[in-house]
Short mmCIF file of C-alpha atoms in Angstrom, two decimals:
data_model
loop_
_atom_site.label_atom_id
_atom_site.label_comp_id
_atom_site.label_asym_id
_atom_site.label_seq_id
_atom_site.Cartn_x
_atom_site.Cartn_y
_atom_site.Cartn_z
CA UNK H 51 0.00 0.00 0.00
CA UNK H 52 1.96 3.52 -0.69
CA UNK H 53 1.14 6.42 1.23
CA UNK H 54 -1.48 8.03 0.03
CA UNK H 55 -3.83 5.09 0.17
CA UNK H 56 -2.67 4.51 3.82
CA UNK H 57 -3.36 8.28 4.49
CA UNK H 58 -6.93 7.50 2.90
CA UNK H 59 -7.81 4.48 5.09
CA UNK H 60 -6.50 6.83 8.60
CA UNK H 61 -9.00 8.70 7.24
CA UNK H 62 -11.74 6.37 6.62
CA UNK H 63 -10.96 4.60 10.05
CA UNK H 64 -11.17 8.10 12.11
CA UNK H 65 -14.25 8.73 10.55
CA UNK H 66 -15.60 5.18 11.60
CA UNK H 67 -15.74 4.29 7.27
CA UNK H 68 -13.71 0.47 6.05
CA UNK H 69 -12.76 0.17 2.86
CA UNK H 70 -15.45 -1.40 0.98
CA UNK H 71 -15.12 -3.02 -2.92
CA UNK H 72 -16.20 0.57 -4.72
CA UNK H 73 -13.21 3.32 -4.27
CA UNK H 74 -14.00 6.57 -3.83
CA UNK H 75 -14.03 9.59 -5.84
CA UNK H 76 -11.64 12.30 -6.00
CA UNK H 77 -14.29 14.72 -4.81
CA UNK H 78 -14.88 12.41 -1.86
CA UNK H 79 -11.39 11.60 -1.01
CA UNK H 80 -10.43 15.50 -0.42
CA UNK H 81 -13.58 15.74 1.77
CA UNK H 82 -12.44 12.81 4.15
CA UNK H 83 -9.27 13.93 4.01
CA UNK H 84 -10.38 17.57 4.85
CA UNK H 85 -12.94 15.87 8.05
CA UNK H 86 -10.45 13.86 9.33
CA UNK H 87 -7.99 16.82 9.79
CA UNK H 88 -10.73 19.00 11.68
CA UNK H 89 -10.97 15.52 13.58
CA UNK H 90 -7.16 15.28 14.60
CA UNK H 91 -7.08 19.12 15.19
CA UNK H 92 -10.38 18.69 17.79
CA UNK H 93 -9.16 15.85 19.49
CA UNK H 94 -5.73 14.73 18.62
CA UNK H 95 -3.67 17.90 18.96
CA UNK H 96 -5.59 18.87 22.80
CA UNK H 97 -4.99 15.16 24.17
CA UNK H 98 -0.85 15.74 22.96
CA UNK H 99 -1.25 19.39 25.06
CA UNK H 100 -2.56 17.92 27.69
CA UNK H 101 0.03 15.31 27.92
CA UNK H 102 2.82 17.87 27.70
CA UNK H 103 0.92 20.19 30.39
CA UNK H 104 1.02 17.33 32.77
CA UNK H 105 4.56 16.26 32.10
CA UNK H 106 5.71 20.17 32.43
CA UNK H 107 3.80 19.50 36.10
CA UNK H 108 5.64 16.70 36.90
CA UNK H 109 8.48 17.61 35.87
CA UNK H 110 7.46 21.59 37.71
CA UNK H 111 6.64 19.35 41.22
CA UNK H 112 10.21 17.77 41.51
CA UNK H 113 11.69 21.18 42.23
CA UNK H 114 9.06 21.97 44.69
CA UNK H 115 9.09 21.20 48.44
CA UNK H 116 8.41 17.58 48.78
CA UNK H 117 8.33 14.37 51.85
CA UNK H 118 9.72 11.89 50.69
CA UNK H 119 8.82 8.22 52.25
CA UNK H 120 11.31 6.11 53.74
CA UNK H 121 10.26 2.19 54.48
CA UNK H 122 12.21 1.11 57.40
CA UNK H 123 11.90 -2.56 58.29
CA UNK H 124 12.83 -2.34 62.12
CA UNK H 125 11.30 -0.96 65.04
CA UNK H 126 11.56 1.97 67.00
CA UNK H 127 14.30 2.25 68.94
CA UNK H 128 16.69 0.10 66.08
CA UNK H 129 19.68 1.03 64.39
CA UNK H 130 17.78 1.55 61.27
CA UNK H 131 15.42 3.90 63.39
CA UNK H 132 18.65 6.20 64.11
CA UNK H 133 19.93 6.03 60.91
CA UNK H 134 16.35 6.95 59.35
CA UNK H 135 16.28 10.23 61.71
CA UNK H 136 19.67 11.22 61.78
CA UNK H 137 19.32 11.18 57.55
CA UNK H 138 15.92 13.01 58.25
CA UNK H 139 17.53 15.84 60.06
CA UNK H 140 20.54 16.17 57.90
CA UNK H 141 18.61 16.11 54.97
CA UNK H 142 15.65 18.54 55.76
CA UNK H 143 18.78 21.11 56.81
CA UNK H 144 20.63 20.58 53.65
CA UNK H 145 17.90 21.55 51.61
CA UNK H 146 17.06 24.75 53.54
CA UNK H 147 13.56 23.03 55.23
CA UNK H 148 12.35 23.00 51.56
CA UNK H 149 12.23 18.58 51.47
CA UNK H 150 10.99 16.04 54.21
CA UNK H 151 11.23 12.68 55.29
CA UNK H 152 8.91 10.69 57.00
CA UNK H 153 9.60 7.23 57.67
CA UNK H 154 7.62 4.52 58.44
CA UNK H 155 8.70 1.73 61.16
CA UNK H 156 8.20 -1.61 61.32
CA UNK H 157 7.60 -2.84 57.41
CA UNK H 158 4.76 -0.65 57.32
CA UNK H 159 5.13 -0.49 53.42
CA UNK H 160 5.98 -4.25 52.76
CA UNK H 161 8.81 -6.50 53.30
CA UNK H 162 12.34 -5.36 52.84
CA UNK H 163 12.73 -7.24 49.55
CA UNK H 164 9.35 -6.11 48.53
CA UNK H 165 10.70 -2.22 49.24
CA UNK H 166 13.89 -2.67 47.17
CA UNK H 167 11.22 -3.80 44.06
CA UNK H 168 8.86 -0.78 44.53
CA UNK H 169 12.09 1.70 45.10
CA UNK H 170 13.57 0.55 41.70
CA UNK H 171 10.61 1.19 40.05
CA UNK H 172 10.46 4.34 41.46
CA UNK H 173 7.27 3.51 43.55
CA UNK H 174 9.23 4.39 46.55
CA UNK H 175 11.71 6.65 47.67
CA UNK H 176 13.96 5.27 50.29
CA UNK H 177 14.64 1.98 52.24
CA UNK H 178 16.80 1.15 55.32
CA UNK H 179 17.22 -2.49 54.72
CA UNK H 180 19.20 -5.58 55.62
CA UNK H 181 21.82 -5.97 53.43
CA UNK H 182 20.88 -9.87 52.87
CA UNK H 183 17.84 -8.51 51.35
CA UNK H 184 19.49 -7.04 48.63
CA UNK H 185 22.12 -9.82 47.20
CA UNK H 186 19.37 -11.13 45.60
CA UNK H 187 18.74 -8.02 43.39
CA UNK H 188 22.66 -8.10 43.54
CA UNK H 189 24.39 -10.46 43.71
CA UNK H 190 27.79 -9.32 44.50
CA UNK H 191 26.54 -7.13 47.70
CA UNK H 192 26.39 -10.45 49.32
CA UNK H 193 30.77 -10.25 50.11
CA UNK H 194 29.22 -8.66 53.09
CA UNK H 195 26.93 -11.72 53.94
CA UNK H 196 30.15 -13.81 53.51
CA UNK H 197 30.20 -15.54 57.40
CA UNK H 198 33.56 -14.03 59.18
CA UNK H 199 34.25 -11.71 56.25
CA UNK H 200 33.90 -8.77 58.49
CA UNK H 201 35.38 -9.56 61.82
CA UNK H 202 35.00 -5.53 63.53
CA UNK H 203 33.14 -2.68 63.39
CA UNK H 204 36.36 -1.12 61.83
CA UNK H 205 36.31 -3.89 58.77
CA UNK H 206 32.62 -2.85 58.05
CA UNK H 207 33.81 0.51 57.82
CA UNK H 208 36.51 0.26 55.92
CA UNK H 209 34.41 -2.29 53.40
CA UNK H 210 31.53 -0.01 53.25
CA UNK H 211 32.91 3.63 53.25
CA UNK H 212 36.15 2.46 50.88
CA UNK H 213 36.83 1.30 47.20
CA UNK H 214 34.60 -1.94 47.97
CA UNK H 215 31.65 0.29 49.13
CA UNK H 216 31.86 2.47 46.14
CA UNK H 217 32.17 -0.82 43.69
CA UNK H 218 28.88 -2.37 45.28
CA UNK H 219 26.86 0.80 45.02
CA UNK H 220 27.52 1.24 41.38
CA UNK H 221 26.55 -2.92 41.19
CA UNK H 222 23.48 -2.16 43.19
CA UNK H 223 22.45 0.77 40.96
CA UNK H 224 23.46 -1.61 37.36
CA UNK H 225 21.56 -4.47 38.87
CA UNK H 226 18.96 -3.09 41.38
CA UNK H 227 17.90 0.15 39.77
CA UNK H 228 18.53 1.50 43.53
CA UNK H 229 21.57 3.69 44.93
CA UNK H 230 22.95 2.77 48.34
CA UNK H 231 23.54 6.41 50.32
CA UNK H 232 23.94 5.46 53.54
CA UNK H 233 24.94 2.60 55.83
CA UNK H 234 23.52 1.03 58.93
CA UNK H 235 25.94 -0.52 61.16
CA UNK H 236 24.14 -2.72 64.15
CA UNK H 237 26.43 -5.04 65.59
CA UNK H 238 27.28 -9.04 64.68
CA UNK H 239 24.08 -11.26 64.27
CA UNK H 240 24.01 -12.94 67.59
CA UNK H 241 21.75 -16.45 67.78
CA UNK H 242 18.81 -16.80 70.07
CA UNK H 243 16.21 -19.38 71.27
CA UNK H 244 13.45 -20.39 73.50
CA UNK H 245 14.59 -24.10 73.98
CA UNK H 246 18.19 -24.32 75.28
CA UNK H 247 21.53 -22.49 76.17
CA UNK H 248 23.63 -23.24 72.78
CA UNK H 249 27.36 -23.30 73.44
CA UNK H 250 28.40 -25.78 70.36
CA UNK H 251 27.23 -27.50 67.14
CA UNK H 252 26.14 -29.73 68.67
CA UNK H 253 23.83 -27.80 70.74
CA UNK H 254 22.02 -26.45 67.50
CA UNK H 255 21.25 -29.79 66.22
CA UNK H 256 17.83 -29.47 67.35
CA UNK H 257 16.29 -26.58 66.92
CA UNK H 258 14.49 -24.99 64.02
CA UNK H 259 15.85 -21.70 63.55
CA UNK H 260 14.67 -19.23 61.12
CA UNK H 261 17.00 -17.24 58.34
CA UNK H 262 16.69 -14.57 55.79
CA UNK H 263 15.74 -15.90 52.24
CA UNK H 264 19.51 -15.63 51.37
CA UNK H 265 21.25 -18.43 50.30
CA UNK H 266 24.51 -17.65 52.34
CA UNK H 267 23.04 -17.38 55.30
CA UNK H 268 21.17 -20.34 54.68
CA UNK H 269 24.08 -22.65 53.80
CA UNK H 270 26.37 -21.12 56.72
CA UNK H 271 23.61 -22.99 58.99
CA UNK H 272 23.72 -26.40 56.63
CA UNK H 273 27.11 -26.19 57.41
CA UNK H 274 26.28 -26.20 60.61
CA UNK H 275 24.78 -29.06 60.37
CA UNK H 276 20.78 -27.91 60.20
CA UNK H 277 18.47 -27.16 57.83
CA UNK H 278 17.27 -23.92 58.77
CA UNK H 279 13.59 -22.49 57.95
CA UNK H 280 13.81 -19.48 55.63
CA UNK H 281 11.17 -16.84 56.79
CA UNK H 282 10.50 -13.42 55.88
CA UNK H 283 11.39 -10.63 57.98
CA UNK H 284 7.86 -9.45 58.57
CA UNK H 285 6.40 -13.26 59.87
CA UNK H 286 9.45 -13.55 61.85
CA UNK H 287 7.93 -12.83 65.35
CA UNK H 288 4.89 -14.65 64.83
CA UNK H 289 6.75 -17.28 64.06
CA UNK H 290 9.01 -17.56 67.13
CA UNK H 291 5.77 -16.44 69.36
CA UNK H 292 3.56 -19.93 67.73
CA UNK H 293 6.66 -22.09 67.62
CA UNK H 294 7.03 -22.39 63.95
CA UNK H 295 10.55 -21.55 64.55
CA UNK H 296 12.61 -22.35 67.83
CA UNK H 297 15.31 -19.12 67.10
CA UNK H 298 16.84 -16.51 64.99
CA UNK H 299 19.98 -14.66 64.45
CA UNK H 300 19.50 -10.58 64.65
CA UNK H 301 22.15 -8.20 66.77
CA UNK H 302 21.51 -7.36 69.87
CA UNK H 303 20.37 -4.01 68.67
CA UNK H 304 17.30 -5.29 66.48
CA UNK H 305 16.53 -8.07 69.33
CA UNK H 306 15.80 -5.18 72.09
CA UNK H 307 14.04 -2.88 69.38
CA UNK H 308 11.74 -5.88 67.63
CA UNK H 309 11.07 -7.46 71.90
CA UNK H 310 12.29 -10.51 71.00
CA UNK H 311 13.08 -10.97 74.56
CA UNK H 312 9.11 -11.61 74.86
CA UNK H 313 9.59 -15.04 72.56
CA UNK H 314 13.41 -15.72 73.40
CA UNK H 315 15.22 -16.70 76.51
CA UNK H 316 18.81 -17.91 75.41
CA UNK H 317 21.60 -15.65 73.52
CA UNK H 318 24.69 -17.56 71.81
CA UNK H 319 27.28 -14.76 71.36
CA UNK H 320 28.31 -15.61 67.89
CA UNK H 321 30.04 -13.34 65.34
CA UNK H 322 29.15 -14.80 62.45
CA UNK H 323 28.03 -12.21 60.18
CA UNK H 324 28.42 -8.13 61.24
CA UNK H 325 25.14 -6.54 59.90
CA UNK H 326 24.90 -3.94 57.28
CA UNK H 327 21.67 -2.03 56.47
CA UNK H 328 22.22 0.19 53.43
CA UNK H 329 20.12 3.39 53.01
CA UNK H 330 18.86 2.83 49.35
CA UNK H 331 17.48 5.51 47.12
CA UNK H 332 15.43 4.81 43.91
CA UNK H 333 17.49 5.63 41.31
CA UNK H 334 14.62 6.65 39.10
CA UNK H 335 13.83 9.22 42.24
CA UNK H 336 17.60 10.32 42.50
CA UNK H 337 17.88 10.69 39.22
CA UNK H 338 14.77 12.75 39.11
CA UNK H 339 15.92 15.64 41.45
CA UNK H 340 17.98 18.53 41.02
CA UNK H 341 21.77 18.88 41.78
CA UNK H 342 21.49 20.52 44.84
CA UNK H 343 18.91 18.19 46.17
CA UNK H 344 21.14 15.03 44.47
CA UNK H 345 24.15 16.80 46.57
CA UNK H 346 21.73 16.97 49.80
CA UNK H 347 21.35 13.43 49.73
CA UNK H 348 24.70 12.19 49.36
CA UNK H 349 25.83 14.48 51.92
CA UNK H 350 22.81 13.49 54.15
CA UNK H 351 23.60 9.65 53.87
CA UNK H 352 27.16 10.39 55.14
CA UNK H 353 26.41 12.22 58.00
CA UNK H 354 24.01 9.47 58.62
CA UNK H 355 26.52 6.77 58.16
CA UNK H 356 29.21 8.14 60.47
CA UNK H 357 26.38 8.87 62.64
CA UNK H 358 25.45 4.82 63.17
CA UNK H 359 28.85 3.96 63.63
CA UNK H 360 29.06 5.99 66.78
CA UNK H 361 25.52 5.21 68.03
CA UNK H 362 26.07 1.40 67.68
CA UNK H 363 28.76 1.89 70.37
CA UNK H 364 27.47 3.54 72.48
CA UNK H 365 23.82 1.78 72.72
CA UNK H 366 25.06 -2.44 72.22
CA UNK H 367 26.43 -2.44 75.86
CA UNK H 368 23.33 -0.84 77.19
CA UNK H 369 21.22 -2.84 75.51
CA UNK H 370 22.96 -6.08 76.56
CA UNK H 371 22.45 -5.38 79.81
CA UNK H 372 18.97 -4.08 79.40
CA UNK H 373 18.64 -7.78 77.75
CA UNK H 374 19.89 -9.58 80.53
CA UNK H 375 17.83 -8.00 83.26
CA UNK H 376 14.73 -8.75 80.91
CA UNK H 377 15.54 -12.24 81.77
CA UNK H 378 17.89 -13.48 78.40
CA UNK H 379 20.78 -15.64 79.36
CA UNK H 380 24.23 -14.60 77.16
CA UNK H 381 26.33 -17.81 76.49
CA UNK H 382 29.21 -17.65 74.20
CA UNK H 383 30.94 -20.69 72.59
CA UNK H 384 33.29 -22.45 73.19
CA UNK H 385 36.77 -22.40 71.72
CA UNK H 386 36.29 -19.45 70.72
CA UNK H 387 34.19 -20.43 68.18
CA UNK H 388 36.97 -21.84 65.93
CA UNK H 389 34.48 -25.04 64.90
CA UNK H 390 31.76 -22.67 64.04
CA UNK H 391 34.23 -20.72 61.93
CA UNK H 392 36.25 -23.34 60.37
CA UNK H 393 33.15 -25.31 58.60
CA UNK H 394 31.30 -21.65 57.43
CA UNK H 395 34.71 -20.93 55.74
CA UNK H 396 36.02 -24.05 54.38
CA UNK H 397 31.84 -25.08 53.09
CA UNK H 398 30.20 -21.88 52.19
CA UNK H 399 33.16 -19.75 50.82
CA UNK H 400 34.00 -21.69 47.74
CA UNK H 401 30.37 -21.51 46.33
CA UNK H 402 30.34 -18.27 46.23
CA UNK H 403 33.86 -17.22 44.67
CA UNK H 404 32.28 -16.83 41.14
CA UNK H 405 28.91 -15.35 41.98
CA UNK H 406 30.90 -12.58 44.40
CA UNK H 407 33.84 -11.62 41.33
CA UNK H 408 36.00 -14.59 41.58
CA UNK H 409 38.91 -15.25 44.59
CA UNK H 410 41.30 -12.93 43.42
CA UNK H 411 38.33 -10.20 44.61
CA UNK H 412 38.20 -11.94 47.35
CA UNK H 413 41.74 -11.81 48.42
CA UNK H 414 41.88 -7.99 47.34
CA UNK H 415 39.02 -7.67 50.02
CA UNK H 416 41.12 -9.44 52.39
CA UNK H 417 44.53 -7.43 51.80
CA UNK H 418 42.45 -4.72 52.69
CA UNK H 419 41.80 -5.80 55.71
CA UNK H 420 44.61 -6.81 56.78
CA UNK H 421 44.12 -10.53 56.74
CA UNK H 422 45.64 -13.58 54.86
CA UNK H 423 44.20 -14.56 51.37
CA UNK H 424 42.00 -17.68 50.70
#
């Protein structure tokens, strides 16, 4: 068909006429054509307006004062709580009072994997989240889920804040459509129960304890000699309160804030894994916003980040002790947990080396830190 017959049948089909078996005039083709123009002109032309008004709006709103929501999965009181205002105050002062926060506690807006999905499609602004509920949006993050990787409060810094840190956000943003701006630090994942005091392996043979839907967490406990019951965050303390689950892992920060001390008796000082709860950002958001208001959250996230890592040390030895007097029993285990340590590395490690950028990443990670390569 060449163009002018397909510039006839818009026509015909605009004015609600098919193409029958007798073509039409001359005459008759100039007078569609001429209707169908007055057509396009009444309707066409004031929809594409429109659509250009309300993009101009958009568009018009971003630089306007805004609040922007921030899902946190923990409770009051949590590390993620002081992160969440600490970014809040920074970030409402760095933009003159003109932009807001307001967060909401306690998975209010869905389950931390759930958030990560809305924020990268730009459903949601921000999420303080569990690192372990990000490797599976990206996959590399999860060096930090890596049992004994991080071994101090000073290697999660140094991981987080240095040329790792900066590697895994651009990752996170490739893979995740999200942009980590700030990080959470709250303390090594310690192991409770309502059952039994658990100084061994041995000790955790029989219990049912509940991880993360993350598949290095949930092998560093098959290593251990369980199968453990992956649960998500928000079912968590249901679970422990109905006995679906006998214990969980959590610092001691996130056990006082969540009252897990209502469900659980028995604390196994393990060190296991240090937890890291990124700030994330929807990149689509980010992206977005103006320079100065990019600027104000980078700048924002920082403050918030050095902020945690001075709050977690000051608050884990109150809490402990607010823990025990609630009634928790602290064990730790015994030998220092070498056995606990030596089957998490020598099991779980060598699964991951290609998914987490191969050993020689690995070992760069470790020179960092000051320890010896694998």
């Amino acid at each position: 068909m060449n163009k002018a017959s397909c510039r006839q049948s818009e026509s015909f089909h605009l004015l609600g006429i098919t193409e029958g078996p007798r073509s039409p005039s001359v005459a008759e083709h100039q007078k569609l054509e001429q209707e169908a123009m007055i057509l396009k002109q009444r309707f066409v032309k004031p929809l594409t307006v429109a659509l250009c008004l309300t993009a101009a709006a958009v568009t018009s709103s971003l630089a306007q004062a805004a609040t922007f929501r921030v899902a946190v999965g923990d409770g009051a009181g949590s590390a993620q709580h002081a992160l969440g205002l600490k970014f809040a105050e920074e970030f409402k002062a760095k933009t003159g009072g003109k932009h807001d926060t307001k967060l909401f506690l306690n998975g209010q807006l869905g389950d931390e994997q759930a958030t990560v999905n809305d924020a990268s499609m730009g459903l949601l602004d921000f999420s303080i989240l569990a690192i372990n509920n990000v490797t599976p949006f990206s996959p590399t993050v999860g060096v930090l889920t890596l049992p004994y990787m991080m071994q101090s409060l000073d290697d999660a810094v140094k991981l987080t804040q240095g040329e790792v840190g900066k590697e895994l956000t651009e990752n996170t943003i490739r893979d995740a459509g999200v942009r980590i701006v700030g990080w959470t630090y709250t303390g090594f994942r310690v192991l409770t129960n309502s059952k039994h005091p658990v100084n061994s392996l041995q000790d955790l043979q029989d219990l049912k304890i509940r991880v993360p839907q993350n598949e290095i967490m949930i092998d560093t406990y098959r290593a251990w000699g369980i199968n453990p019951t992956p649960m998500a965050w928000s079912e968590t303390f249901t679970g422990l309160q109905l006995g679906v689950v006998d214990g969980q892992d959590n610092p001691y920060l996130t056990i006082y804030s969540m009252k897990f001390d209502e469900v659980q008796k028995y604390i196994t000082d393990i060190r296991y894994l240090f937890s890291i709860e990124p700030l994330v950002v929807s990149e689509a958001v980010y992206q977005s916003q103006p320079a100065d208001v990019q600027q104000a959250i980078l700048e924002a996230g920082k403050a918030a980040t050095e902020h945690s890592a001075k709050w977690l040390v000051e608050q884990e030895d109150k809490i402990k002790a607010e823990l025990t007097s609630k009634g928790m029993e602290i064990t730790t285990p015994a030998d220092g947990e070498k056995e606990w340590m030596d089957k998490a590395v020598e099991q779980v490690w060598p699964k991951y080396y290609e998914q987490l950028g191969g050993k020689e990443k690995l070992n760069e990670i470790l020179t960092s830190l000051g320890r010896d390569t694998i």
